[in-house]
XYZ file of N, CA and C in Angstrom:
744
model
N -25.848 -66.059 -75.655
C -26.005 -66.710 -76.949
C -26.467 -68.156 -76.750
N -27.701 -68.452 -77.140
C -28.268 -69.768 -76.883
C -28.353 -70.646 -78.130
N -28.311 -70.051 -79.309
C -28.522 -70.843 -80.518
C -27.416 -71.855 -80.803
N -26.135 -71.543 -80.575
C -25.130 -72.591 -80.799
C -25.396 -73.849 -79.970
N -25.761 -73.664 -78.708
C -26.085 -74.818 -77.870
C -27.334 -75.527 -78.389
N -28.331 -74.737 -78.793
C -29.557 -75.327 -79.338
C -29.272 -76.112 -80.613
N -28.300 -75.623 -81.385
C -27.933 -76.331 -82.616
C -27.391 -77.725 -82.295
N -26.505 -77.810 -81.309
C -25.970 -79.121 -80.933
C -27.090 -80.049 -80.456
N -28.028 -79.505 -79.708
C -29.151 -80.319 -79.248
C -29.983 -80.810 -80.430
N -30.171 -79.928 -81.402
C -30.970 -80.294 -82.573
C -30.252 -81.345 -83.420
N -28.941 -81.215 -83.546
C -28.168 -82.198 -84.310
C -28.234 -83.567 -83.641
N -28.096 -83.589 -82.317
C -28.186 -84.870 -81.607
C -29.551 -85.512 -81.830
N -30.593 -84.690 -81.796
C -31.940 -85.218 -82.014
C -32.096 -85.746 -83.437
N -31.502 -85.038 -84.402
C -31.604 -85.495 -85.788
C -30.895 -86.829 -85.983
N -29.717 -86.978 -85.393
C -28.972 -88.227 -85.550
C -29.723 -89.388 -84.894
N -30.356 -89.121 -83.762
C -31.171 -90.161 -83.134
C -32.348 -90.544 -84.027
N -32.960 -89.534 -84.655
C -34.074 -89.807 -85.558
C -33.594 -90.548 -86.806
N -32.421 -90.176 -87.291
C -31.819 -90.877 -88.425
C -31.611 -92.350 -88.098
N -31.096 -92.620 -86.919
C -30.892 -94.011 -86.506
C -32.224 -94.754 -86.435
N -33.235 -94.106 -85.865
C -34.543 -94.751 -85.725
C -35.145 -95.075 -87.090
N -35.042 -94.131 -88.011
C -35.674 -94.312 -89.316
C -34.886 -95.221 -90.249
N -33.569 -95.113 -90.208
C -32.778 -95.647 -91.317
C -31.763 -96.720 -90.955
N -31.678 -97.123 -89.698
C -30.664 -98.115 -89.339
C -30.836 -99.402 -90.135
N -32.065 -99.853 -90.296
C -32.289 -101.087 -91.049
C -31.831 -100.934 -92.497
N -32.158 -99.794 -93.118
C -31.729 -99.561 -94.501
C -30.213 -99.438 -94.590
N -29.592 -98.817 -93.589
C -28.134 -98.690 -93.559
C -27.487 -100.070 -93.491
N -28.028 -100.943 -92.661
C -27.491 -102.295 -92.556
C -27.677 -103.062 -93.867
N -28.818 -102.868 -94.520
C -29.053 -103.516 -95.806
C -28.086 -102.987 -96.864
N -27.834 -101.680 -96.829
C -26.886 -101.088 -97.777
C -25.485 -101.634 -97.554
N -25.085 -101.746 -96.286
C -23.760 -102.285 -95.976
C -23.629 -103.720 -96.469
N -24.669 -104.511 -96.273
C -24.652 -105.901 -96.724
C -24.515 -105.982 -98.238
N -25.291 -105.177 -98.932
C -25.256 -105.212 -100.401
C -23.905 -104.721 -100.927
N -23.366 -103.674 -100.321
C -22.074 -103.140 -100.757
C -20.943 -104.134 -100.486
N -20.974 -104.779 -99.330
C -19.944 -105.773 -99.009
C -19.993 -106.931 -99.999
N -21.184 -107.402 -100.313
C -21.329 -108.480 -101.297
C -20.807 -108.041 -102.660
N -21.102 -106.806 -103.021
C -20.645 -106.262 -104.299
C -19.119 -106.287 -104.383
N -18.454 -105.809 -103.349
C -16.992 -105.764 -103.356
C -16.387 -107.159 -103.363
N -16.982 -108.069 -102.628
C -16.462 -109.434 -102.571
C -16.571 -110.137 -103.926
N -17.509 -109.698 -104.750
C -17.711 -110.311 -106.063
C -17.004 -109.546 -107.181
N -16.142 -108.587 -106.807
C -15.397 -107.841 -107.814
C -16.105 -106.616 -108.346
N -17.160 -106.186 -107.668
C -17.891 -105.003 -108.098
C -17.289 -103.721 -107.545
N -17.895 -102.613 -107.917
C -17.425 -101.284 -107.513
C -18.603 -100.494 -106.958
N -18.327 -99.641 -105.978
C -19.347 -98.759 -105.408
C -19.118 -97.354 -105.952
N -20.121 -96.816 -106.614
C -20.033 -95.491 -107.223
C -20.918 -94.512 -106.450
N -20.509 -93.249 -106.417
C -21.251 -92.231 -105.672
C -21.546 -91.053 -106.587
N -22.839 -90.770 -106.764
C -23.278 -89.600 -107.525
C -24.029 -88.680 -106.569
N -23.663 -87.411 -106.584
C -24.260 -86.463 -105.649
C -24.604 -85.182 -106.382
N -25.697 -84.550 -105.987
C -26.117 -83.313 -106.637
C -25.415 -82.085 -106.076
N -24.464 -82.279 -105.170
C -23.645 -81.143 -104.762
C -23.569 -80.850 -103.288
N -24.235 -81.652 -102.445
C -24.244 -81.364 -101.015
C -23.420 -82.384 -100.242
N -22.121 -82.264 -100.294
C -21.217 -82.935 -99.363
C -20.895 -84.391 -99.666
N -21.883 -85.184 -100.096
C -21.742 -86.637 -100.059
C -20.526 -87.136 -100.831
N -20.394 -86.755 -102.099
C -19.297 -87.299 -102.902
C -17.943 -86.842 -102.377
N -17.849 -85.610 -101.910
C -16.573 -85.124 -101.379
C -16.264 -85.732 -100.016
N -17.281 -86.064 -99.266
C -17.074 -86.615 -97.927
C -16.484 -88.021 -97.975
N -16.900 -88.824 -98.932
C -16.527 -90.239 -98.942
C -15.266 -90.556 -99.733
N -14.875 -89.680 -100.635
C -13.821 -90.016 -101.587
C -12.457 -89.563 -101.069
N -11.495 -90.501 -101.079
C -10.117 -90.196 -100.676
C -10.028 -89.615 -99.271
N -10.796 -90.160 -98.348
C -10.774 -89.687 -96.974
C -9.978 -90.640 -96.094
N -9.163 -90.073 -95.210
C -8.474 -90.899 -94.224
C -9.516 -91.626 -93.386
N -9.349 -92.931 -93.257
C -10.320 -93.740 -92.547
C -11.455 -94.228 -93.423
N -11.449 -93.821 -94.687
C -12.485 -94.247 -95.621
C -12.009 -95.384 -96.504
N -12.922 -95.920 -97.274
C -12.611 -97.039 -98.158
C -12.088 -96.552 -99.503
N -11.043 -97.200 -99.970
C -10.522 -96.882 -101.299
C -11.515 -97.254 -102.388
N -12.468 -98.115 -102.049
C -13.384 -98.660 -103.050
C -14.454 -97.678 -103.511
N -14.684 -96.589 -102.778
C -15.702 -95.629 -103.200
C -15.189 -94.803 -104.378
N -15.998 -94.727 -105.423
C -15.594 -94.077 -106.667
C -16.577 -92.968 -107.027
N -16.101 -91.750 -107.296
C -17.032 -90.678 -107.668
C -17.550 -90.856 -109.089
N -18.780 -90.442 -109.295
C -19.378 -90.453 -110.633
C -20.057 -89.108 -110.836
N -19.651 -88.406 -111.879
C -20.207 -87.084 -112.151
C -20.292 -86.884 -113.654
N -21.321 -86.181 -114.084
C -21.445 -85.857 -115.504
C -22.255 -84.578 -115.644
N -22.051 -83.884 -116.747
C -22.884 -82.729 -117.075
C -22.737 -82.435 -118.565
N -23.582 -81.575 -119.051
C -23.479 -81.086 -120.419
C -23.444 -79.569 -120.332
N -22.259 -79.008 -120.481
C -22.096 -77.563 -120.374
C -22.210 -76.932 -121.761
N -23.100 -75.968 -121.876
C -23.290 -75.252 -123.137
C -23.081 -73.767 -122.879
N -22.135 -73.165 -123.566
C -21.840 -71.738 -123.411
C -22.258 -71.015 -124.683
N -23.406 -70.339 -124.630
C -23.939 -69.692 -125.823
C -24.693 -68.411 -125.442
N -24.005 -67.440 -124.813
C -24.684 -66.220 -124.361
C -25.027 -65.294 -125.534
N -26.214 -64.697 -125.465
C -26.612 -63.715 -126.463
C -27.612 -62.758 -125.817
N -27.227 -61.497 -125.590
C -28.108 -60.549 -124.893
C -29.455 -60.352 -125.584
N -29.450 -60.365 -126.919
C -30.697 -60.162 -127.658
C -31.682 -61.289 -127.376
N -31.199 -62.534 -127.456
C -32.070 -63.672 -127.189
C -32.491 -63.710 -125.716
N -31.575 -63.347 -124.845
C -31.917 -63.316 -123.423
C -33.019 -62.297 -123.158
N -32.946 -61.147 -123.833
C -33.974 -60.115 -123.673
C -35.326 -60.591 -124.195
N -35.293 -61.492 -125.174
C -36.528 -62.053 -125.718
C -37.074 -63.195 -124.866
N -36.314 -63.581 -123.853
C -36.748 -64.676 -122.995
C -36.431 -66.049 -123.540
N -35.535 -66.112 -124.538
C -35.153 -67.398 -125.113
C -34.043 -68.008 -124.257
N -34.301 -69.147 -123.682
C -33.302 -69.813 -122.844
C -33.222 -71.284 -123.220
N -32.110 -71.878 -122.872
C -31.939 -73.294 -123.158
C -32.909 -74.140 -122.354
N -33.431 -75.168 -122.966
C -34.364 -76.064 -122.298
C -33.798 -77.484 -122.291
N -34.072 -78.182 -121.214
C -33.659 -79.577 -121.123
C -34.907 -80.436 -121.196
N -35.181 -80.934 -122.389
C -36.373 -81.742 -122.606
C -36.154 -83.162 -122.088
N -37.237 -83.893 -121.817
C -37.095 -85.264 -121.301
C -36.204 -86.147 -122.161
N -36.327 -86.029 -123.474
C -35.496 -86.866 -124.341
C -34.020 -86.486 -124.231
N -33.759 -85.205 -123.936
C -32.378 -84.772 -123.734
C -31.816 -85.365 -122.450
N -32.621 -85.348 -121.390
C -32.198 -85.946 -120.116
C -31.871 -87.419 -120.313
N -32.748 -88.128 -120.998
C -32.515 -89.558 -121.226
C -31.228 -89.788 -122.003
N -31.003 -88.968 -123.026
C -29.815 -89.147 -123.867
C -28.533 -88.846 -123.095
N -28.547 -87.793 -122.284
C -27.348 -87.426 -121.522
C -27.011 -88.510 -120.504
N -28.018 -88.988 -119.785
C -27.774 -90.029 -118.781
C -27.288 -91.308 -119.448
N -27.897 -91.668 -120.561
C -27.475 -92.872 -121.272
C -26.026 -92.758 -121.729
N -25.672 -91.597 -122.274
C -24.294 -91.393 -122.729
C -23.318 -91.425 -121.560
N -23.720 -90.830 -120.425
C -22.849 -90.822 -119.246
C -22.595 -92.239 -118.748
N -23.626 -93.056 -118.703
C -23.451 -94.441 -118.264
C -22.627 -95.238 -119.269
N -22.837 -94.969 -120.554
C -22.037 -95.647 -121.579
C -20.554 -95.333 -121.429
N -20.243 -94.087 -121.098
C -18.849 -93.655 -120.990
C -18.234 -93.974 -119.630
N -19.040 -94.403 -118.687
C -18.561 -94.657 -117.329
C -17.950 -96.047 -117.217
N -17.461 -96.350 -116.007
C -16.957 -97.686 -115.690
C -17.950 -98.453 -114.814
N -19.201 -98.038 -114.866
C -20.250 -98.698 -114.093
C -20.733 -99.930 -114.847
N -20.735 -101.073 -114.155
C -21.095 -102.341 -114.781
C -22.219 -103.025 -114.001
N -22.909 -103.975 -114.629
C -23.924 -104.747 -113.907
C -23.335 -105.390 -112.655
N -24.091 -105.367 -111.570
C -23.616 -105.909 -110.306
C -22.981 -104.877 -109.405
N -22.666 -103.700 -109.946
C -22.121 -102.619 -109.129
C -23.215 -101.998 -108.267
N -22.788 -101.148 -107.341
C -23.710 -100.371 -106.506
C -23.523 -98.899 -106.841
N -24.625 -98.184 -106.985
C -24.590 -96.746 -107.237
C -25.370 -96.033 -106.140
N -24.676 -95.185 -105.382
C -25.319 -94.357 -104.361
C -25.647 -93.013 -104.998
N -26.914 -92.625 -104.955
C -27.341 -91.347 -105.527
C -27.846 -90.463 -104.396
N -27.188 -89.324 -104.208
C -27.592 -88.392 -103.167
C -28.339 -87.205 -103.747
N -29.562 -86.991 -103.291
C -30.349 -85.822 -103.691
C -31.319 -85.507 -102.562
N -31.195 -84.329 -101.974
C -32.033 -83.976 -100.831
C -33.498 -83.908 -101.235
N -33.783 -83.189 -102.313
C -35.172 -83.054 -102.752
C -35.647 -84.285 -103.515
N -34.741 -84.910 -104.261
C -35.095 -86.093 -105.030
C -36.073 -85.843 -106.156
N -36.248 -84.584 -106.553
C -37.291 -84.280 -107.536
C -36.756 -83.954 -108.922
N -35.469 -83.636 -109.038
C -34.938 -83.142 -110.304
C -34.737 -84.280 -111.305
N -34.740 -83.963 -112.596
C -34.760 -85.026 -113.611
C -33.542 -85.942 -113.624
N -32.336 -85.398 -113.468
C -31.151 -86.224 -113.689
C -30.959 -87.322 -112.645
N -31.064 -87.051 -111.338
C -30.930 -88.163 -110.388
C -31.983 -89.248 -110.585
N -33.209 -88.839 -110.886
C -34.276 -89.816 -111.093
C -33.998 -90.655 -112.336
N -33.639 -89.997 -113.426
C -33.352 -90.722 -114.667
C -32.139 -91.629 -114.501
N -31.142 -91.155 -113.770
C -29.953 -91.970 -113.529
C -30.315 -93.243 -112.771
N -31.152 -93.113 -111.756
C -31.572 -94.297 -110.998
C -32.320 -95.280 -111.894
N -33.205 -94.766 -112.721
C -33.996 -95.637 -113.601
C -33.094 -96.392 -114.574
N -32.223 -95.656 -115.255
C -31.381 -96.305 -116.268
C -30.332 -97.220 -115.648
N -29.797 -96.837 -114.495
C -28.799 -97.689 -113.842
C -29.422 -99.027 -113.449
N -30.623 -98.983 -112.901
C -31.299 -100.233 -112.528
C -31.581 -101.089 -113.760
N -31.937 -100.450 -114.865
C -32.171 -101.198 -116.103
C -30.910 -101.923 -116.569
N -29.750 -101.401 -116.171
C -28.470 -101.999 -116.564
C -27.947 -102.987 -115.522
N -28.748 -103.303 -114.526
C -28.341 -104.295 -113.542
C -27.532 -103.747 -112.391
N -27.607 -102.446 -112.168
C -26.896 -101.796 -111.066
C -27.850 -101.642 -109.883
N -27.357 -101.911 -108.679
C -28.173 -101.746 -107.474
C -28.079 -100.290 -107.031
N -29.223 -99.615 -106.938
C -29.256 -98.176 -106.666
C -29.719 -97.905 -105.238
N -28.883 -97.175 -104.508
C -29.218 -96.732 -103.153
C -29.472 -95.233 -103.201
N -30.660 -94.814 -102.806
C -31.000 -93.393 -102.766
C -30.759 -92.848 -101.371
N -30.094 -91.709 -101.299
C -29.906 -90.993 -100.041
C -30.640 -89.673 -100.176
N -31.742 -89.523 -99.442
C -32.619 -88.384 -99.653
C -33.304 -88.003 -98.344
N -34.153 -86.984 -98.399
C -34.898 -86.530 -97.220
C -36.383 -86.781 -97.472
N -36.921 -87.823 -96.871
C -38.290 -88.221 -97.180
C -39.319 -87.187 -96.743
N -39.124 -86.548 -95.591
C -40.084 -85.532 -95.145
C -40.153 -84.370 -96.124
N -39.050 -84.112 -96.782
C -38.948 -83.017 -97.748
C -39.432 -83.478 -99.127
N -38.822 -84.542 -99.619
C -39.082 -84.996 -100.981
C -40.538 -85.400 -101.196
N -41.138 -86.014 -100.189
C -42.507 -86.508 -100.345
C -43.523 -85.384 -100.524
N -43.140 -84.163 -100.176
C -44.047 -83.016 -100.303
C -43.786 -82.207 -101.576
N -42.831 -82.649 -102.380
C -42.463 -81.917 -103.587
C -42.974 -82.636 -104.830
N -43.217 -81.861 -105.872
C -43.647 -82.433 -107.142
C -42.426 -82.760 -107.991
N -42.408 -83.943 -108.547
C -41.281 -84.362 -109.372
C -41.199 -83.533 -110.647
N -39.967 -83.275 -111.092
C -39.734 -82.608 -112.368
C -39.369 -83.613 -113.461
N -39.345 -84.887 -113.093
C -39.048 -85.933 -114.077
C -40.313 -86.289 -114.842
N -40.155 -86.704 -116.075
C -41.315 -86.984 -116.924
C -42.214 -88.086 -116.361
N -41.656 -88.971 -115.547
C -42.446 -90.060 -114.971
C -43.345 -89.595 -113.836
N -43.045 -88.414 -113.291
C -43.775 -87.936 -112.127
C -43.279 -88.530 -110.823
N -42.197 -89.319 -110.890
C -41.674 -89.978 -109.698
C -40.460 -89.243 -109.142
N -40.276 -89.408 -107.839
C -39.108 -88.848 -107.167
C -38.081 -89.954 -106.921
N -36.888 -89.558 -106.524
C -35.785 -90.511 -106.417
C -36.135 -91.694 -105.526
N -36.760 -91.427 -104.386
C -37.042 -92.522 -103.454
C -38.045 -93.523 -104.020
N -38.753 -93.125 -105.084
C -39.745 -94.014 -105.687
C -39.168 -94.895 -106.797
N -37.913 -94.666 -107.169
C -37.337 -95.437 -108.278
C -36.053 -96.167 -107.887
N -35.634 -96.080 -106.627
C -34.400 -96.726 -106.178
C -34.689 -98.121 -105.630
N -33.636 -98.945 -105.530
C -33.764 -100.268 -104.918
C -33.852 -100.178 -103.399
N -33.144 -99.213 -102.829
C -33.071 -99.065 -101.378
C -32.987 -97.583 -101.055
N -33.690 -97.153 -100.006
C -33.739 -95.732 -99.651
C -33.214 -95.530 -98.234
N -32.265 -94.600 -98.098
C -31.791 -94.159 -96.788
C -32.284 -92.735 -96.581
N -33.072 -92.542 -95.553
C -33.644 -91.234 -95.227
C -32.689 -90.503 -94.295
N -32.202 -89.323 -94.722
C -31.252 -88.592 -93.878
C -31.920 -87.811 -92.749
N -33.241 -87.889 -92.658
C -34.027 -87.311 -91.557
C -34.030 -85.786 -91.534
N -33.683 -85.156 -92.645
C -33.759 -83.696 -92.710
C -35.218 -83.256 -92.805
N -35.561 -82.102 -92.233
C -36.948 -81.638 -92.266
C -37.314 -81.015 -93.611
N -38.577 -80.732 -93.789
C -39.037 -80.040 -94.990
C -38.331 -78.688 -95.102
N -37.720 -78.437 -96.258
C -36.987 -77.197 -96.453
C -35.543 -77.254 -96.006
N -35.180 -78.310 -95.265
C -33.806 -78.606 -94.855
C -33.339 -77.827 -93.623
N -33.637 -76.539 -93.534
C -33.208 -75.758 -92.378
C -33.879 -76.250 -91.104
N -33.118 -76.327 -90.016
C -33.684 -76.894 -88.786
C -33.685 -75.923 -87.611
N -33.199 -74.701 -87.816
C -33.173 -73.714 -86.738
C -34.021 -72.508 -87.132
N -34.615 -71.887 -86.129
C -35.418 -70.693 -86.372
C -35.157 -69.664 -85.274
N -35.409 -68.397 -85.621
C -35.273 -67.324 -84.647
C -36.303 -66.250 -84.984
N -36.843 -65.645 -83.982
C -37.827 -64.588 -84.192
C -37.187 -63.433 -84.951
N -37.879 -62.972 -85.977
C -37.364 -61.894 -86.805
C -36.756 -62.371 -88.109
N -36.621 -63.687 -88.260
C -36.083 -64.254 -89.499
C -37.062 -65.306 -89.996
N -37.554 -65.106 -91.196
C -38.607 -65.979 -91.717
C -38.084 -67.345 -92.138
N -36.884 -67.381 -92.708
C -36.375 -68.606 -93.321
C -35.619 -69.452 -92.296
N -35.967 -70.737 -92.146
C -35.183 -71.623 -91.278
C -33.742 -71.731 -91.777
N -32.814 -71.912 -90.865
C -31.403 -71.935 -91.244
C -30.704 -73.140 -90.623
N -29.430 -73.308 -90.968
C -28.622 -74.475 -90.576
C -29.225 -75.763 -91.138
N -28.902 -76.092 -92.395
C -29.475 -77.279 -93.024
C -29.018 -78.568 -92.358
N -29.913 -79.531 -92.361
C -29.658 -80.802 -91.683
C -29.180 -81.900 -92.620
N -29.419 -81.738 -93.913
C -29.227 -82.855 -94.837
C -27.773 -83.283 -94.980
N -26.846 -82.324 -94.989
C -25.448 -82.676 -95.198
C -24.891 -83.540 -94.083
N -25.129 -83.119 -92.849
C -24.638 -83.890 -91.709
C -25.355 -85.232 -91.632
N -26.656 -85.228 -91.876
C -27.396 -86.487 -91.858
C -26.880 -87.464 -92.895
N -26.594 -86.961 -94.095
C -26.081 -87.821 -95.158
C -24.715 -88.381 -94.800
N -23.844 -87.524 -94.262
C -22.500 -87.978 -93.901
C -22.556 -89.046 -92.813
N -23.364 -88.814 -91.790
C -23.483 -89.793 -90.705
C -24.016 -91.119 -91.241
N -25.037 -91.051 -92.082
C -25.626 -92.274 -92.631
C -24.606 -93.064 -93.442
N -23.847 -92.380 -94.279
C -22.917 -93.096 -95.150
C -21.699 -93.614 -94.393
N -21.238 -92.897 -93.374
C -20.140 -93.450 -92.578
C -20.616 -94.662 -91.782
N -21.889 -94.667 -91.409
C -22.440 -95.865 -90.769
C -22.458 -97.028 -91.755
N -22.769 -96.741 -93.022
C -22.707 -97.777 -94.055
C -21.278 -98.301 -94.186
N -20.311 -97.390 -94.196
C -18.902 -97.797 -94.293
C -18.527 -98.717 -93.134
N -18.937 -98.350 -91.922
C -18.646 -99.196 -90.758
C -19.227 -100.595 -90.950
N -20.442 -100.651 -91.480
C -21.073 -101.944 -91.714
C -20.382 -102.754 -92.793
N -19.918 -102.078 -93.846
C -19.188 -102.771 -94.912
C -17.915 -103.404 -94.360
N -17.145 -102.606 -93.624
C -15.872 -103.096 -93.090
C -16.110 -104.265 -92.138
N -17.102 -104.143 -91.266
C -17.403 -105.225 -90.325
C -17.736 -106.514 -91.068
N -18.587 -106.427 -92.066
C -19.011 -107.621 -92.790
C -17.862 -108.250 -93.574
N -17.038 -107.417 -94.183
C -15.946 -107.959 -94.984
C -14.886 -108.625 -94.111
N -14.537 -107.986 -93.009
C -13.544 -108.573 -92.103
C -14.058 -109.895 -91.541
N -15.328 -109.920 -91.153
C -15.906 -111.150 -90.610
C -15.961 -112.267 -91.647
N -16.004 -111.879 -92.938
C -16.044 -112.874 -94.012
C -14.646 -113.264 -94.494
N -13.612 -112.697 -93.865
C -12.246 -113.055 -94.234
C -11.610 -112.170 -95.280
N -12.235 -111.029 -95.574
C -11.679 -110.074 -96.529
C -11.122 -108.875 -95.758
N -10.000 -108.339 -96.216
C -9.419 -107.155 -95.578
C -9.567 -105.968 -96.522
N -10.565 -105.123 -96.315
C -10.774 -104.002 -97.230
C -9.661 -102.966 -97.116
N -9.411 -102.263 -98.193
C -8.384 -101.228 -98.207
C -8.939 -99.949 -97.595
N -8.416 -99.592 -96.425
C -8.815 -98.368 -95.734
C -7.671 -97.373 -95.843
N -7.977 -96.164 -96.251
C -6.950 -95.151 -96.470
C -6.503 -94.528 -95.150
N -5.191 -94.443 -94.958
C -4.628 -93.748 -93.801
C -4.364 -92.291 -94.172
N -4.205 -91.452 -93.179
C -3.977 -90.027 -93.423
C -2.646 -89.799 -94.133
N -2.679 -88.987 -95.190
C -1.442 -88.667 -95.905
C -0.598 -87.665 -95.127
N -1.142 -87.103 -94.055
C -0.405 -86.108 -93.279
C 0.496 -86.731 -92.216
N 0.413 -88.039 -92.054
C 1.358 -88.717 -91.182
C 2.736 -88.717 -91.839
N 3.805 -88.898 -91.049
C 5.151 -88.888 -91.645
C 5.313 -89.849 -92.812
N 4.668 -91.008 -92.725
C 4.766 -91.991 -93.805
C 3.513 -92.000 -94.671
N 2.734 -90.915 -94.587
C 1.419 -90.893 -95.209
C 1.411 -91.070 -96.713
N 2.289 -90.380 -97.413
C 2.291 -90.461 -98.874
C 2.595 -91.874 -99.355
N 3.582 -92.504 -98.740
C 3.935 -93.862 -99.142
C 2.825 -94.850 -98.804
N 2.230 -94.675 -97.638
C 1.128 -95.560 -97.251
C -0.039 -95.415 -98.223
N -0.299 -94.174 -98.636
C -1.399 -93.939 -99.577
C -1.128 -94.642 -100.910
N 0.090 -94.504 -101.416
C 0.437 -95.157 -102.679
C 0.291 -96.673 -102.573
N 0.740 -97.230 -101.443
C 0.620 -98.675 -101.257
C -0.849 -99.096 -101.188
N -1.657 -98.258 -100.543
C -3.083 -98.576 -100.427
C -3.754 -98.599 -101.795
N -3.435 -97.619 -102.637
C -4.036 -97.577 -103.966
C -3.580 -98.776 -104.797
N -2.321 -99.145 -104.691
C -1.837 -100.326 -105.404
C -2.525 -101.587 -104.893
N -2.728 -101.639 -103.588
C -3.423 -102.783 -102.992
C -4.848 -102.873 -103.526
N -5.524 -101.718 -103.589
C -6.895 -101.723 -104.103
C -6.927 -102.138 -105.576
N -5.949 -101.676 -106.351
C -5.897 -102.061 -107.763
C -5.800 -103.573 -107.922
N -5.062 -104.206 -107.034
C -4.868 -105.649 -107.122
C -6.084 -106.425 -106.622
N -6.651 -105.974 -105.494
C -7.730 -106.739 -104.854
C -9.119 -106.338 -105.330
N -9.304 -105.037 -105.569
C -10.631 -104.552 -105.933
C -11.513 -104.255 -104.737
N -10.928 -104.276 -103.533
C -11.706 -103.934 -102.336
C -10.782 -103.426 -101.238
């Protein structure tokens, strides 16, 4: 069995490529996030479903300051007759704009905050619209995407732009076109996607940079300890109270 070993080799190569492509952007993101926290801002994370928001939130060794942001409009209106006629719900551009605007209105996102938006393809309407409207509200937007993939796709947003074209800063997770990075004879579709691991590595590197900058500036950021330690639950409660008081 050679593919498991080949997978590790491919992952190492991807992480090296991620470092080559995105280290400068990662350092810039860390600088901007550290400044945001020092000024009383908040870092928000919006993800289209591939690991990022779950990886960063409430993790042992992670920052208490990362806040998830999620929204949707769920409509339950099944009708077999209409389905047979091909009538389906449509999300028009004006609907996308209205939903994103309402989500930001109802959120705790304020000018001066940082919003990390994760989308591998970067082509779908909601992440793009969210980046546009957030920037209009004075929020610094960091896009986490796959440039080799996204640049070859057509945007579904009314502007014709993809996420990396509307963000303040772009971190390329170095995933290949189509995301799958392994192949085998007899199987047409590449497998073992690269984007999730690339995104996680990139964002933990950002976290390392944030902590380094804040400590060097005389700030002690709230880092969560494992709740599975004997004193874990109490330490976690104290950490959350500390974050409530300090904001970082």
